[in-house]
Short mmCIF file of C-alpha atoms in Angstrom, two decimals:
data_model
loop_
_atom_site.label_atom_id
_atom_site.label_comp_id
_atom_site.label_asym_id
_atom_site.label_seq_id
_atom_site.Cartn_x
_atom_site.Cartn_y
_atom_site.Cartn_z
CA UNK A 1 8.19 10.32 -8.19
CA UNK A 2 6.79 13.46 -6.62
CA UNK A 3 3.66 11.57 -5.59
CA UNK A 4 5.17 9.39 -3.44
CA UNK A 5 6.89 12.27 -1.99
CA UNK A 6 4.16 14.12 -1.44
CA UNK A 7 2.73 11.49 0.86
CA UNK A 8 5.57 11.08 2.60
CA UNK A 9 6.17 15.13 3.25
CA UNK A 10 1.82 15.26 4.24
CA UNK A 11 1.50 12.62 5.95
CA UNK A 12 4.36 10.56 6.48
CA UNK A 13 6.59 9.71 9.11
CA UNK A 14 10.04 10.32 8.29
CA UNK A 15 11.67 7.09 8.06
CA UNK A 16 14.83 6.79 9.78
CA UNK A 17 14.83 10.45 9.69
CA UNK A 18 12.82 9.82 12.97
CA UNK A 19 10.88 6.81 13.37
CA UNK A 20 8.81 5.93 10.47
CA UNK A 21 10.49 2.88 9.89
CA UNK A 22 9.65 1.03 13.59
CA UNK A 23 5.96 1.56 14.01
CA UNK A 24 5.46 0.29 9.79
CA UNK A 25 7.23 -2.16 11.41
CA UNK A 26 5.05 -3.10 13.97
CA UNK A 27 2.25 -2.45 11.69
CA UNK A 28 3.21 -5.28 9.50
CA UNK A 29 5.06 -7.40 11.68
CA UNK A 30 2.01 -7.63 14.38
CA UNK A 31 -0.65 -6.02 13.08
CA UNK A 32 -0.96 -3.42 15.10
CA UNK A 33 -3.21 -0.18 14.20
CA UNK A 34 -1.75 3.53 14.27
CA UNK A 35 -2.19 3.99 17.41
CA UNK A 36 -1.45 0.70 19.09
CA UNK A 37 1.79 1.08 16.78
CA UNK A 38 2.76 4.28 18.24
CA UNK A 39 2.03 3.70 21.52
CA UNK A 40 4.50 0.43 21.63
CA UNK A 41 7.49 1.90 20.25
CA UNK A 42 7.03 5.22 21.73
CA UNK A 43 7.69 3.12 25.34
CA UNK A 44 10.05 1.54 23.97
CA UNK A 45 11.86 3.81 23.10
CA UNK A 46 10.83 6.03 26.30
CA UNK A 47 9.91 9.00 24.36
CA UNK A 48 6.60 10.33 23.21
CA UNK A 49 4.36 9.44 20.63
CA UNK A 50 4.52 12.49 18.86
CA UNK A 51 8.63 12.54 19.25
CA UNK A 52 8.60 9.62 16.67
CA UNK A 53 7.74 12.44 14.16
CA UNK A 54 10.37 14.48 15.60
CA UNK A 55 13.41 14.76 13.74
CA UNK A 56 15.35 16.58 16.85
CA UNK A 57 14.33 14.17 19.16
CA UNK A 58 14.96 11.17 16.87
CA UNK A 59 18.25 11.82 15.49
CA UNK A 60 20.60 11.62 18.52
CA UNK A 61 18.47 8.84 19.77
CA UNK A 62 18.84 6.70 17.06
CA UNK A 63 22.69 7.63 16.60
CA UNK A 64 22.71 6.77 20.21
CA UNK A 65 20.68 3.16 20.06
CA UNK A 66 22.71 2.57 16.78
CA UNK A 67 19.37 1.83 15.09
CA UNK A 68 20.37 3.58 11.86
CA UNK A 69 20.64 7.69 10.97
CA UNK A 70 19.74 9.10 8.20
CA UNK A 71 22.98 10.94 7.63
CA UNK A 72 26.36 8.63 6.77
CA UNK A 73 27.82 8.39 10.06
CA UNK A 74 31.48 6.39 9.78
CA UNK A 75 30.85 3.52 11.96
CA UNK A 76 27.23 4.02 13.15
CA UNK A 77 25.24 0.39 12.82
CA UNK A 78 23.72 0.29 9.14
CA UNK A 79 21.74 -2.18 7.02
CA UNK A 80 21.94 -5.71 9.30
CA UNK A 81 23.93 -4.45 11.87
CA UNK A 82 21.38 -1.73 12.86
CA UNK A 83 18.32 -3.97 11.93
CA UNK A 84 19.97 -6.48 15.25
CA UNK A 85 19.62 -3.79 17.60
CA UNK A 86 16.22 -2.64 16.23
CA UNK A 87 15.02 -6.96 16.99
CA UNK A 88 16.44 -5.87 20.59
CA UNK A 89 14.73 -2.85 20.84
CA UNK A 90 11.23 -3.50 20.08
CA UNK A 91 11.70 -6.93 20.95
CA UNK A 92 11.10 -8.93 18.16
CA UNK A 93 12.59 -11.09 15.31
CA UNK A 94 13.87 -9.98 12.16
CA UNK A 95 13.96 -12.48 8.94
CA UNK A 96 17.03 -10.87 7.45
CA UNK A 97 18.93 -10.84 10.58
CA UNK A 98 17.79 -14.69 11.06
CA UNK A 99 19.23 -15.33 8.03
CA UNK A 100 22.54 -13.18 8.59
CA UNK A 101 22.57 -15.17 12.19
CA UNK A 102 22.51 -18.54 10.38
CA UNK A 103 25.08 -18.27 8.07
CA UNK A 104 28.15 -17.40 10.60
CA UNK A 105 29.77 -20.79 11.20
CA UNK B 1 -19.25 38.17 -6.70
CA UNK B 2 -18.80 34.86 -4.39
CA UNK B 3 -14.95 34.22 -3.67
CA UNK B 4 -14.20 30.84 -5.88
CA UNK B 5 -11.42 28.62 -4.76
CA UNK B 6 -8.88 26.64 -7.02
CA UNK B 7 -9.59 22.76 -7.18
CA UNK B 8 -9.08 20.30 -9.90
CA UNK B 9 -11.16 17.71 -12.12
CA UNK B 10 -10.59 14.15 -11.31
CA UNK B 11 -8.38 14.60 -14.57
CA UNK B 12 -6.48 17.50 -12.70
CA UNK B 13 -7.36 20.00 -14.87
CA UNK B 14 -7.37 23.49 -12.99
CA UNK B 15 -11.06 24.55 -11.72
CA UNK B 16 -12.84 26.95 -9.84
CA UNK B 17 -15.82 26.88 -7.81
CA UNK B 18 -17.50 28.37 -5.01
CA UNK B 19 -17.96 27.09 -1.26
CA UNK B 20 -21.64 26.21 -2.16
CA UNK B 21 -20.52 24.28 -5.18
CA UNK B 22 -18.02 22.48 -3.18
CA UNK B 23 -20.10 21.89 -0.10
CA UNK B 24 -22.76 20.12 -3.05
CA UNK B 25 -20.15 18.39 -4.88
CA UNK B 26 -18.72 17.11 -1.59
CA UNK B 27 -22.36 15.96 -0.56
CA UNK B 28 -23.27 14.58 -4.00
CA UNK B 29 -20.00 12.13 -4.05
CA UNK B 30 -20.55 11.34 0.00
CA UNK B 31 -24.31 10.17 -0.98
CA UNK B 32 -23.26 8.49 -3.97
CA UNK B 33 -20.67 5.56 -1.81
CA UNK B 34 -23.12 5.64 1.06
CA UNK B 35 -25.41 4.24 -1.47
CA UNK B 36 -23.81 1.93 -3.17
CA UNK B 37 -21.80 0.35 -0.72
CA UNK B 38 -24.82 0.55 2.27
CA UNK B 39 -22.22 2.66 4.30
CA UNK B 40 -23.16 6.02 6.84
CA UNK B 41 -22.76 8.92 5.36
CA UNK B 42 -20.22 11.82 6.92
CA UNK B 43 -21.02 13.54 9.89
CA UNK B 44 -21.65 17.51 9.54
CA UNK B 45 -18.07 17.96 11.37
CA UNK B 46 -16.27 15.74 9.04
CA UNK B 47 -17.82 17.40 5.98
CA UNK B 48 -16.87 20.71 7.30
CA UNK B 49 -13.85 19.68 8.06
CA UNK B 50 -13.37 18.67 4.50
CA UNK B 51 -14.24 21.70 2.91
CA UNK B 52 -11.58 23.24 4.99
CA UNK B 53 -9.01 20.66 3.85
CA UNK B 54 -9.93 21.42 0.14
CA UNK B 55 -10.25 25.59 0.56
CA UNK B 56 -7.25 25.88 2.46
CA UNK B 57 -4.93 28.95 0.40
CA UNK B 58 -1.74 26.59 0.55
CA UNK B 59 -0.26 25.20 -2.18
CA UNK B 60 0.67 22.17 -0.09
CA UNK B 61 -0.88 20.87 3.29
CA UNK B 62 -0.20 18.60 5.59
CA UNK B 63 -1.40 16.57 8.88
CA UNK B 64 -1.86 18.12 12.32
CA UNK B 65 1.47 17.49 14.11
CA UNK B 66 1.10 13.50 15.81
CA UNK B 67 -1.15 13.00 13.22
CA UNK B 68 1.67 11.20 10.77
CA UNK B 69 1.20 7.46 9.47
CA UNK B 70 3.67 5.24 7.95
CA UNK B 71 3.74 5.23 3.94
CA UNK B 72 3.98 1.56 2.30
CA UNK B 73 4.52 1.90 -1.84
CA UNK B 74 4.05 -0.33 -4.59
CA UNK B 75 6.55 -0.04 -7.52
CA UNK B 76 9.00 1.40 -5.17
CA UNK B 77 12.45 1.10 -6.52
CA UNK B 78 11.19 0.88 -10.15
CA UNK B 79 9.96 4.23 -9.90
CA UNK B 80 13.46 5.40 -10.22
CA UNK B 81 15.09 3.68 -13.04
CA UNK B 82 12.06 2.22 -14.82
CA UNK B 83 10.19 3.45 -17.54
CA UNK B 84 6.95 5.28 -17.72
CA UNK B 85 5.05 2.64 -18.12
CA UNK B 86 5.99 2.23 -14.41
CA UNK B 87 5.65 5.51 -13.55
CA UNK B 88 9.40 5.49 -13.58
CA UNK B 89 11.97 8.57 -13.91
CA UNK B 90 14.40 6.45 -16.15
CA UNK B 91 17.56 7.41 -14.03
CA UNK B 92 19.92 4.72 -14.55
CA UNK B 93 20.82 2.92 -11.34
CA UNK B 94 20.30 -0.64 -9.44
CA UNK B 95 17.42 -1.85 -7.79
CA UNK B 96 19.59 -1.65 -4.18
CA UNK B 97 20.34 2.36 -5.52
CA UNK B 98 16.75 2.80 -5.69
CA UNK B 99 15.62 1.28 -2.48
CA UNK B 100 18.50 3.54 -0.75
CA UNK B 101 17.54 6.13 -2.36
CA UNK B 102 13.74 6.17 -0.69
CA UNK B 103 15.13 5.28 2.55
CA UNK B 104 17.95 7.84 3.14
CA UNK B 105 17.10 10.57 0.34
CA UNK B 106 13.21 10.96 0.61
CA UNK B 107 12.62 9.52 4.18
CA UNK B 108 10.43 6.44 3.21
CA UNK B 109 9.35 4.44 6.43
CA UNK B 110 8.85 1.09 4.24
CA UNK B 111 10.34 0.27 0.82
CA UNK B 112 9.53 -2.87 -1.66
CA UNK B 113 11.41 -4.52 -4.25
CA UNK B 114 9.64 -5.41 -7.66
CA UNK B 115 10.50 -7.19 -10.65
CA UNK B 116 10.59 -4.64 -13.76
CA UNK B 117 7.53 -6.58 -15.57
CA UNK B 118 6.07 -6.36 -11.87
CA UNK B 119 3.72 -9.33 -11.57
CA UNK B 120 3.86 -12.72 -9.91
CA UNK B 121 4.64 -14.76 -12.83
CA UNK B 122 7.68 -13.11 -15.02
CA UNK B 123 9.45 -13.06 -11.75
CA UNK B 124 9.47 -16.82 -12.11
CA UNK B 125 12.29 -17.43 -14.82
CA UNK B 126 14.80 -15.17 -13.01
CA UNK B 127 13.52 -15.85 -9.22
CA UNK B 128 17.52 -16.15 -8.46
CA UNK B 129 18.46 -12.68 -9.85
CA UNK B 130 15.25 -11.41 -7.55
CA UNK B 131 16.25 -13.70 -4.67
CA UNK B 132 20.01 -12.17 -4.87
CA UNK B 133 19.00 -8.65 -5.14
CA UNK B 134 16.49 -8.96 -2.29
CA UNK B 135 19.71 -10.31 -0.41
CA UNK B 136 21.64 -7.15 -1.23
CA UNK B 137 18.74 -5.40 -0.47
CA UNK B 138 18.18 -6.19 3.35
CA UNK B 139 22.16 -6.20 3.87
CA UNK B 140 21.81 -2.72 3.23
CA UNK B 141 18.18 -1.38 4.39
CA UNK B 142 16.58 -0.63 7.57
CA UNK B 143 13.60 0.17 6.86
CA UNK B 144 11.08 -2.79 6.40
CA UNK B 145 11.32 -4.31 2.59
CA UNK B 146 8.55 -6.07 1.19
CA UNK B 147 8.90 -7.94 -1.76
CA UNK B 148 6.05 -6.63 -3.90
CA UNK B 149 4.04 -7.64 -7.46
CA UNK B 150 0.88 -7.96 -8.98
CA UNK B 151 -1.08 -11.01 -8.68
CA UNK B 152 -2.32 -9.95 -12.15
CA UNK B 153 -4.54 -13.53 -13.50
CA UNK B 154 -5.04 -12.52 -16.43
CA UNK B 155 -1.09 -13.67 -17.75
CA UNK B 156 -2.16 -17.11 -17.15
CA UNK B 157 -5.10 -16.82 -19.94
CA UNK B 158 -4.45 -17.04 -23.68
CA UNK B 159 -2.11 -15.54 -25.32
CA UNK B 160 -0.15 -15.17 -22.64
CA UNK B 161 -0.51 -18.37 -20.76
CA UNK B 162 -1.90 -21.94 -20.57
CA UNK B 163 -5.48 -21.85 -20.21
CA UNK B 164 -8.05 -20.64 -22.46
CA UNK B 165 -9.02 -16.62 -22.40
CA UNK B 166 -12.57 -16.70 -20.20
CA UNK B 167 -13.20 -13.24 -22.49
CA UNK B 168 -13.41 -15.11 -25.66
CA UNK B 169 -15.20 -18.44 -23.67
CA UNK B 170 -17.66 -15.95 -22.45
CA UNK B 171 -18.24 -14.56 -26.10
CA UNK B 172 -19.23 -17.92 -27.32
CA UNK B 173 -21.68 -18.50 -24.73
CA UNK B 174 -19.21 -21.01 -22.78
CA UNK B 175 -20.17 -19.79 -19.18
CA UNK B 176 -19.07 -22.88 -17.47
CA UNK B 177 -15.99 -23.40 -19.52
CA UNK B 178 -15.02 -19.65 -18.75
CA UNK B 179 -15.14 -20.35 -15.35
CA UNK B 180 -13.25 -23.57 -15.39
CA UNK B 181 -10.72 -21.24 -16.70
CA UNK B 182 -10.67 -18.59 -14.54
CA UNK B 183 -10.44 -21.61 -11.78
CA UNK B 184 -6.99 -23.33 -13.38
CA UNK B 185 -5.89 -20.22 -13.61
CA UNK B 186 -6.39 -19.25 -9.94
CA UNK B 187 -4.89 -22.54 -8.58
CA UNK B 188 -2.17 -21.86 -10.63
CA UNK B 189 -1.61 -18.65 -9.85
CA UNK B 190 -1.45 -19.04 -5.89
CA UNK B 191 0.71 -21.44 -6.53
CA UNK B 192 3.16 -19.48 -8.30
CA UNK B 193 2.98 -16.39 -5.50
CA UNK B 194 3.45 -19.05 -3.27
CA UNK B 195 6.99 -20.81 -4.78
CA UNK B 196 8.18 -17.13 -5.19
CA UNK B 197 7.47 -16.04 -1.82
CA UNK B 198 8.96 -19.03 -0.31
CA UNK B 199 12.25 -18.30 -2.10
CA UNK B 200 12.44 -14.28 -1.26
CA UNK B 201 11.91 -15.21 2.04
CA UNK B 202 15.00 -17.33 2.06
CA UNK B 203 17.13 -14.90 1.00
CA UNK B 204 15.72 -12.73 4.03
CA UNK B 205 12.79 -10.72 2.42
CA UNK B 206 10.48 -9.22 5.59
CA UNK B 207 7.43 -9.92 3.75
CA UNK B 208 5.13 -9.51 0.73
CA UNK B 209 3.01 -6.70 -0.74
CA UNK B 210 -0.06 -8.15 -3.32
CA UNK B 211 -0.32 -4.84 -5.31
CA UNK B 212 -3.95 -4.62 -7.39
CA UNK B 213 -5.65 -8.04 -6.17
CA UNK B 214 -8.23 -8.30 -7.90
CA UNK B 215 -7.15 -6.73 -11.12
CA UNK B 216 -9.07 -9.99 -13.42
CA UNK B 217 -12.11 -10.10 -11.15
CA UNK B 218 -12.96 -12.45 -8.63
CA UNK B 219 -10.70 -15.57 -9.68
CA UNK B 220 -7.58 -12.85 -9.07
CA UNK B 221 -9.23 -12.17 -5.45
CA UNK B 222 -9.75 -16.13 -4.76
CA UNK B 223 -5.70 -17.08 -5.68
CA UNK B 224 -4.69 -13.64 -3.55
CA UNK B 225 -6.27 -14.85 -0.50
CA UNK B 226 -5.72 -18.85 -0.85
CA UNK B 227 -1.64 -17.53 -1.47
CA UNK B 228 -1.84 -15.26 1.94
CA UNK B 229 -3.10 -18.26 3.64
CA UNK B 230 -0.62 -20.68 2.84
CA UNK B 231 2.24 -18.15 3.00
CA UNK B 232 0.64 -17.59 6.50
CA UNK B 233 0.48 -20.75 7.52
CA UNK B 234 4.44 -21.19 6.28
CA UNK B 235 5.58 -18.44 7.34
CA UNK B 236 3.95 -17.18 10.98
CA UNK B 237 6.11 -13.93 10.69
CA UNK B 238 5.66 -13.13 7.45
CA UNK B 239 4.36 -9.52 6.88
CA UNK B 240 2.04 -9.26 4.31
CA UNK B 241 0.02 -6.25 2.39
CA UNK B 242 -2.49 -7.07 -0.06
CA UNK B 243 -4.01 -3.95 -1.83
CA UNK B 244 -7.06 -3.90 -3.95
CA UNK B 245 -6.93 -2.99 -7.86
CA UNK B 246 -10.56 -1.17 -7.94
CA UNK B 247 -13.21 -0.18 -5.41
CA UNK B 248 -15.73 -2.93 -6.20
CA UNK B 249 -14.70 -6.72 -6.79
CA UNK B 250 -15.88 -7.73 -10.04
CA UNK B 251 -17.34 -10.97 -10.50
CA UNK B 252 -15.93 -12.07 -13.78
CA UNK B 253 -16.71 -15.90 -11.96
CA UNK B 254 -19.78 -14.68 -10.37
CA UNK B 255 -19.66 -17.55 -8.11
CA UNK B 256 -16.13 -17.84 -6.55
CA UNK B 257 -16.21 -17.83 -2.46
CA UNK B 258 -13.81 -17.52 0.22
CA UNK B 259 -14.97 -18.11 3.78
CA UNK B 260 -18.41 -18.82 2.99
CA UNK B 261 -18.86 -15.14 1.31
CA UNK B 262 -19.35 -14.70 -2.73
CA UNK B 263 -16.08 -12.35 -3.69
CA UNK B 264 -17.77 -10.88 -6.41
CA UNK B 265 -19.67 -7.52 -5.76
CA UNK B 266 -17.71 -6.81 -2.62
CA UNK B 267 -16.92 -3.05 -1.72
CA UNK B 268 -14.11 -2.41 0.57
CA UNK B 269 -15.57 -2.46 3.75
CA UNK B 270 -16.60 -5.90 2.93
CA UNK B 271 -13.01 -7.07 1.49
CA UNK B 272 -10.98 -5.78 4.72
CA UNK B 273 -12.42 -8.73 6.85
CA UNK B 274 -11.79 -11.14 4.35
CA UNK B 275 -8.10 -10.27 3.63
CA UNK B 276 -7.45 -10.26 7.56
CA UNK B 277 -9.18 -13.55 7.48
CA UNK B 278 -6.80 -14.78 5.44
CA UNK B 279 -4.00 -13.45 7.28
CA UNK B 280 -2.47 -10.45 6.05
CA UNK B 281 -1.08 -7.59 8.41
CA UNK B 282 -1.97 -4.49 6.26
CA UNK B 283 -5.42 -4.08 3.76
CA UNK B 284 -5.08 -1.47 1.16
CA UNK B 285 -8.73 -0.48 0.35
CA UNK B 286 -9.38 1.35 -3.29
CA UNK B 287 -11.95 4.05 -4.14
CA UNK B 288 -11.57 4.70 -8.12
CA UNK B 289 -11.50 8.67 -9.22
CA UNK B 290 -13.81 9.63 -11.37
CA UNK B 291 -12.02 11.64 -13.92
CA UNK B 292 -15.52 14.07 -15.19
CA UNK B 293 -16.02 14.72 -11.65
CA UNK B 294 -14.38 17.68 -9.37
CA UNK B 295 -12.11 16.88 -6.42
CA UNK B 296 -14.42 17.70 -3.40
CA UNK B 297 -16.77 15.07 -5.81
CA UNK B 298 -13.97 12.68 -5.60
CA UNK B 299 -12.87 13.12 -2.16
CA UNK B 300 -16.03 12.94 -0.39
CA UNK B 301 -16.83 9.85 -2.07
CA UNK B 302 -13.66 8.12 -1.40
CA UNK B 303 -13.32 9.64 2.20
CA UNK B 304 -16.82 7.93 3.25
CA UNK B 305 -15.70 4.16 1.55
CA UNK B 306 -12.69 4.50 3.05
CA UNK B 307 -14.18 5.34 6.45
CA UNK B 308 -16.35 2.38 6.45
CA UNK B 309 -13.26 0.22 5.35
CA UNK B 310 -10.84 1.64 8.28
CA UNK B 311 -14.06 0.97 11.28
CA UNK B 312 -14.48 -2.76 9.58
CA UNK B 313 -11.22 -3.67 9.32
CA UNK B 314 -9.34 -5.89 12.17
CA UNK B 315 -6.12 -4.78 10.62
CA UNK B 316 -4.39 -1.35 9.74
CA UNK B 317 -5.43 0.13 6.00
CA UNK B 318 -2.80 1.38 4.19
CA UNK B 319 -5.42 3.02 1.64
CA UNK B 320 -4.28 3.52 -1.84
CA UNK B 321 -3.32 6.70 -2.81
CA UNK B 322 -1.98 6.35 -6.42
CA UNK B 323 -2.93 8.56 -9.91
CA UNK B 324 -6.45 7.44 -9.98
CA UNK B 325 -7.65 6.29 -6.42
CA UNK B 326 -8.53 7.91 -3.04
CA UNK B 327 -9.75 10.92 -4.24
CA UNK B 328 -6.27 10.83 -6.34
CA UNK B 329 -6.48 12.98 -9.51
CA UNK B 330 -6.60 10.22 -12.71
CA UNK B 331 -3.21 11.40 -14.61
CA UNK B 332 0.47 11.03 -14.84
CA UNK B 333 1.78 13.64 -12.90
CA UNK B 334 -0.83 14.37 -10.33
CA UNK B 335 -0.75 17.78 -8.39
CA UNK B 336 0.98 18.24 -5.63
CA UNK B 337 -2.35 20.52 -3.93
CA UNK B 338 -4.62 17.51 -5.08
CA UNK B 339 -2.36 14.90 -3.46
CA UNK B 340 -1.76 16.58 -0.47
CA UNK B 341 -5.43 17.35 0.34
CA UNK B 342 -6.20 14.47 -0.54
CA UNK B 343 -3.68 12.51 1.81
CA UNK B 344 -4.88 14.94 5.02
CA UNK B 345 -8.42 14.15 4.55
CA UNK B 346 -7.49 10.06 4.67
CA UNK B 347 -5.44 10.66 7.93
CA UNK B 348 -7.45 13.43 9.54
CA UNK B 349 -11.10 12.17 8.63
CA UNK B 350 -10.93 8.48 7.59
CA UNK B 351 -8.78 8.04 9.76
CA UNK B 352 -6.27 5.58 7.93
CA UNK B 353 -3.40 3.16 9.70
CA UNK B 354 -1.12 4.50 6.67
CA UNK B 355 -0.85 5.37 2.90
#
């Protein structure tokens, strides 16, 4: 266990305690490198690319896109709900969402 | 008396040497991948720049601020109520407890789910328990979840499997039979990756992580890269990882090609093209630690494959950062100064996608 942790506190990006989770994302979902990676979501999001390391910066944006917090917010987007707005955000699809979306009658 | 710093064995045992002895050992391990995989060596700045990594006085370091890169695991949720066979903490709790766990407790920007036996083919006989959990899984997550296993070939050879152990072929002088073998068990094998993947992905999986390709030689490498083509092909959205098991792609076939280029003898620099190739997003390139050798050893000679790997890659490297590669010490528990170091130099000087 503290291996992986050690990565993620050295050289890591945060997760959803900032914005880890969208430029993996476009890492495996398009193959973009690092920087390529960065560089998209950072305009999408209209911040920086070193704010998506930022926890400050991060938090009340992502409370505020409803993209998923770290913390338990009561009502905040989580799990599907905040995966939909992350397809909307950096404009792409999501398989679990796809899924979700085809089984509503 | 010449200041000494504190560094550790590729064991992790506690050590002590000088800046000379570093600078050498750095050198020595630099020359000694530069040679055998045909690579450049490190430039003066970089090697400087690694002895600073390792002398620093911290306990822990970490990247330049902007520097971070998204971490992708293997194991993942198994680390926290498996066994320690899987490196697992034995803390009893579901699969979906785990994966929550990484994301909201420890910040994880990716997470996988993995069957406890962890390769390709004992996932087969309860494919609906995975394809259920994985269901649970994404409902939950936001984070990108991979569904990940070991392509692991060798479970298809005797006693384990159908077709006849190319070991004990190989013993009796049965070259060709061996490789008919090793060639059954390939088809068979991509096929299997390929019916699991196809069934994780209807229950919403984002993708699939190969962990240790290569693990039974070259036949392991061949059914890896034939199963990310199809699941390419099937799935155009599909995110896949395939990391290595060793440094150096051993031909246990000999003869085995994909693309027109022989598998076996191929250092990492020379697998990343063929795994984009064959369609995968990320390429998790392996330098093996060398457990008699110190860490600047280690991490000079992983630092310069894994620099060579990153500039002839057309996809992000994830490298592999586990007890035992990338400059990694070889043992259980490994240090948190050794990992750390270790992790800076990828980023900073190899310049890595991700770990």
């Amino acid at each position: 266990m503290g291996m992986p942790i050690s990565h993620i506190m050295t050289s890591g990006m945060s997760g959803i305690r900032a914005a880890g989770d969208l430029v993996a994302r476009m890492e495996l979902a398009k193959g973009m490198r690092i920087g390529e990676a960065k560089d998209y979501v950072a305009k999408k999001l209209d911040v920086t690319t070193d704010d998506l390391s930022d926890e400050y910066v991060m938090r009340e944006l992502r409370e505020e896109l409803g993209i998923g917090v770290i913390t338990s917010v009561a009502g905040a987007p989580k799990g599907i709900a905040a995966k939909m707005n992350i397809e909307k955000l950096l404009d792409l699809k999501i398989n679990s969402c796809e899924k979700f979306r085809g089984q509503l009658k | 008396m010449a200041t000494e710093y504190k560094l550790r064995m590729g064991d992790g045992k506690r050590i002590f040497m000088t800046k000379e002895q570093i600078v050498a050992d750095l050198k020595e391990g630099m020359a000694d991948a530069a040679d055998l995989g045909s690579i450049p060596d490190l430039s003066e700045d970089e090697l400087d720049k690694l002895v600073d990594i390792i002398t620093m006085p911290s306990r822990m370091v970490g990247v330049e601020q902007g520097k971070e890169v998204p971490v992708t695991h293997d194991i993942g949720t198994i680390r926290i109520d498996g066994d320690q066979g899987n490196s697992g903490v034995g803390i009893p709790s579901s699969r979906l407890v785990g994966a929550m766990m990484h994301e909201r407790a420890f910040g994880a920007d990716t997470m996988e789910l993995g069957h406890i036996d962890y390769s390709y083919k004992p996932a087969k006989p309860v494919i609906a328990q995975e394809m259920q959990t994985m269901e649970i899984c994404q409902q939950n997550m936001i984070v990108p979840m991979l569904y990940g296993a070991m392509p692991n070939m060798g479970l298809y050879y005797t006693p384990d499997g159908p077709f006849e152990n190319p070991g004990d072929l190989m013993k009796a002088f049965k070259i060709e039979e061996a490789r008919q073998s090793m060639e059954h068990s390939a088809e068979h094998l991509t096929r299997d990756i390929v019916w699991i993947m196809q069934r994780m992905m209807a229950s919403g999986s984002d993708g699939v992580n190969f962990d240790t390709v290569g693990a039974a030689g070259d036949g392991d490498m061949y059914a890896s890269l034939h199963a990310i083509e199809a699941l390419r092909k099937q799935f155009p959205d599909i995110y896949i990882e395939a990391g290595m098991a060793g440094e150096l792609m051993l031909g246990m076939h000999g003869e085995l090609e994909y693309d027109g280029t022989t598998l076996a003898g191929l250092w990492p620099h020379e697998q990343a093209p063929l795994v984009a190739k064959a369609g995968a997003n990320v390429f998790g390139p392996v330098c093996n630690t060398n457990t008699s050798k110190s860490a600047a050893w280690n991490l000079g000679r992983a630092v310069t494959f894994i620099k060579a790997a990153v500039k002839a890659s057309p996809i992000p490297c994830h490298v592999n950062m586990g007890m035992g590669v990338g400059g990694i010490p070889m043992l259980e528990t490994p240090t948190i100064d050794a990992v750390s170091r270790a992790s800076k130099a990828m980023v900073e000087i190899a310049g890595v996608d991700g770990i």
